[in-house]
PDB file of C-alpha atoms in Angstrom:
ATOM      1  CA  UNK A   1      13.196  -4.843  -1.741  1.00  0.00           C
ATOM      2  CA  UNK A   2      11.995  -1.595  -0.925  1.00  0.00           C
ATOM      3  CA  UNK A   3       9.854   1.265  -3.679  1.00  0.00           C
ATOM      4  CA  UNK A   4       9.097  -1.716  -6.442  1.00  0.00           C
ATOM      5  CA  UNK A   5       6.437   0.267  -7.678  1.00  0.00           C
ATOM      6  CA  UNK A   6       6.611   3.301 -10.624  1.00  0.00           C
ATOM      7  CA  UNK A   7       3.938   5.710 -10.980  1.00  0.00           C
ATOM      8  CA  UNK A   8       2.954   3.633 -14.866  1.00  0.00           C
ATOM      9  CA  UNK A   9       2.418   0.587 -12.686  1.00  0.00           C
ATOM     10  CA  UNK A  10       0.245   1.692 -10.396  1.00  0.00           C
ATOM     11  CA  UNK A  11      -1.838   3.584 -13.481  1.00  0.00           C
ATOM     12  CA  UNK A  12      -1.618   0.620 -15.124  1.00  0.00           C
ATOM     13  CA  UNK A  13      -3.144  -1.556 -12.543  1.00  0.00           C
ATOM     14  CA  UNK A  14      -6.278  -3.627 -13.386  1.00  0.00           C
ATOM     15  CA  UNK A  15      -9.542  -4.898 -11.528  1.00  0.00           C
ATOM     16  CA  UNK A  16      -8.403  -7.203  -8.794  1.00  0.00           C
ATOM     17  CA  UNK A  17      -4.520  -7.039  -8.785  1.00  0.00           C
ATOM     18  CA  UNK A  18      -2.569  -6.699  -5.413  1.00  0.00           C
ATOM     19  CA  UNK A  19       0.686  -4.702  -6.113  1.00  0.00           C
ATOM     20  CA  UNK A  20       3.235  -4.570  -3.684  1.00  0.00           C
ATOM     21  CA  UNK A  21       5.719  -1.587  -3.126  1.00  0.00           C
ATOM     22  CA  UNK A  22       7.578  -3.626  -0.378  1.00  0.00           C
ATOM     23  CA  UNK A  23       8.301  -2.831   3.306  1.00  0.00           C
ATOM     24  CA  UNK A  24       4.580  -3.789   3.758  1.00  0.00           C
ATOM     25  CA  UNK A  25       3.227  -1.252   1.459  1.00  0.00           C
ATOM     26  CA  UNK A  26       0.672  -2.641  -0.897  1.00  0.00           C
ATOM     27  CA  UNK A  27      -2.009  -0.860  -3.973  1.00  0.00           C
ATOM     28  CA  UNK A  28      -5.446  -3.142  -3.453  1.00  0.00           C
ATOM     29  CA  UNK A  29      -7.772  -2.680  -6.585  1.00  0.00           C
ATOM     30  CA  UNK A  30     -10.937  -3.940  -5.566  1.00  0.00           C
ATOM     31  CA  UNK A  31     -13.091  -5.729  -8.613  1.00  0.00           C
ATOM     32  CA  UNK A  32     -15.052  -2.515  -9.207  1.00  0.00           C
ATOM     33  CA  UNK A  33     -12.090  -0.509 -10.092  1.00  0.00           C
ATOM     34  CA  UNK A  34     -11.916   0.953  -6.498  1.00  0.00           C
ATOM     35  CA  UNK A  35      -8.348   1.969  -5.128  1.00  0.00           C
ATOM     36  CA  UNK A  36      -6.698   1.726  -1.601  1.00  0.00           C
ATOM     37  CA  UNK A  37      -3.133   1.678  -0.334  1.00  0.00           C
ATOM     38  CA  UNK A  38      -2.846  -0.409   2.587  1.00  0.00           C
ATOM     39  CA  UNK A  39       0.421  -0.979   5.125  1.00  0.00           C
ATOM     40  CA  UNK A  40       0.852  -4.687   6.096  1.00  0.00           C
ATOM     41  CA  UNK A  41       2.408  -5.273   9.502  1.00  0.00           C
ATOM     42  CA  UNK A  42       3.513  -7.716  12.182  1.00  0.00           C
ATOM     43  CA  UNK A  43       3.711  -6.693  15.910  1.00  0.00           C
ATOM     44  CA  UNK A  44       4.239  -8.920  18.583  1.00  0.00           C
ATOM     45  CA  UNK A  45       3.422 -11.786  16.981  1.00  0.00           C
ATOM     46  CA  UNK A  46       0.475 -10.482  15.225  1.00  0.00           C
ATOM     47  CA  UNK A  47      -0.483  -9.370  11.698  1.00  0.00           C
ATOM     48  CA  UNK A  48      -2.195  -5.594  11.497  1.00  0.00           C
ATOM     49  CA  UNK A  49      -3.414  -3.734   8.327  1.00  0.00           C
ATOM     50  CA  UNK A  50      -3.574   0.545   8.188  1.00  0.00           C
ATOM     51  CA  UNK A  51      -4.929   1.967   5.315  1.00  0.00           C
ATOM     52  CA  UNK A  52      -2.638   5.037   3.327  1.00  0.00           C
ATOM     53  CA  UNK A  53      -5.235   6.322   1.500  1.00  0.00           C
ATOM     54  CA  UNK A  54      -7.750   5.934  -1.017  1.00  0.00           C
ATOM     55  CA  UNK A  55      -8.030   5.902  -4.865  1.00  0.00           C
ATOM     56  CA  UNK A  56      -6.298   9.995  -4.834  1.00  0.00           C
ATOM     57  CA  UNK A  57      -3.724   9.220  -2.575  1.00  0.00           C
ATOM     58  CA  UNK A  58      -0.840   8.861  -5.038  1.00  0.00           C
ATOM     59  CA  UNK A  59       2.670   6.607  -4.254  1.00  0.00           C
ATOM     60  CA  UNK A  60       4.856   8.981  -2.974  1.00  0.00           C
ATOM     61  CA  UNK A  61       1.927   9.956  -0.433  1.00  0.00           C
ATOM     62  CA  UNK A  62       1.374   6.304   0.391  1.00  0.00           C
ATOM     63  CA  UNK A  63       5.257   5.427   1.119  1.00  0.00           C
ATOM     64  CA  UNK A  64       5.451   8.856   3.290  1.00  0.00           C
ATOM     65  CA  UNK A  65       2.779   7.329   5.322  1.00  0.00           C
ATOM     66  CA  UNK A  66       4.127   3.833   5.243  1.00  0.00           C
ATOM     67  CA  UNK A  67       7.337   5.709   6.954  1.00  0.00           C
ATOM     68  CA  UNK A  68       5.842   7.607   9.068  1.00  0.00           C
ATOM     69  CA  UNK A  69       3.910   4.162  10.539  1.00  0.00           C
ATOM     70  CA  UNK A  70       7.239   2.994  10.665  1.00  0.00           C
ATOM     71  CA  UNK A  71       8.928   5.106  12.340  1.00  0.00           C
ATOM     72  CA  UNK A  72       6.048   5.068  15.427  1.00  0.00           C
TER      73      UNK A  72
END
């Protein structure tokens, strides 16, 4: 499943918790409260990371990204 993810959850988020939004879309909150959005891919047989942003970048900016990488 695709957009799992509401804006409360991601506010909500906590030291250490991976969340995913699906389609390889995932919030990363590091132990010292740090944010990231990173896309989670496979190509060719291989697994690649790209990061969406950082701890401003909100969801809907992330999952534009996340379509625009897919869509390339």
């Amino acid at each position: 499943p695709r957009n799992v993810l509401n804006a409360q959850k991601v506010k909500a988020a906590q030291p250490g918790q991976k969340l995913g939004d699906g389609g390889g879309l995932r919030l990363i909150v590091g132990k010292d409260g740090r944010r990231w959005w990173e896309y989670r891919y496979r190509f060719g047989g291989k697994d690649f990371t790209l990061g969406c942003g950082g701890g401003d970048t909100t969801l809907a900016q992330a999952r534009a990204l996340r379509n625009e990488y897919e869509a390339r």
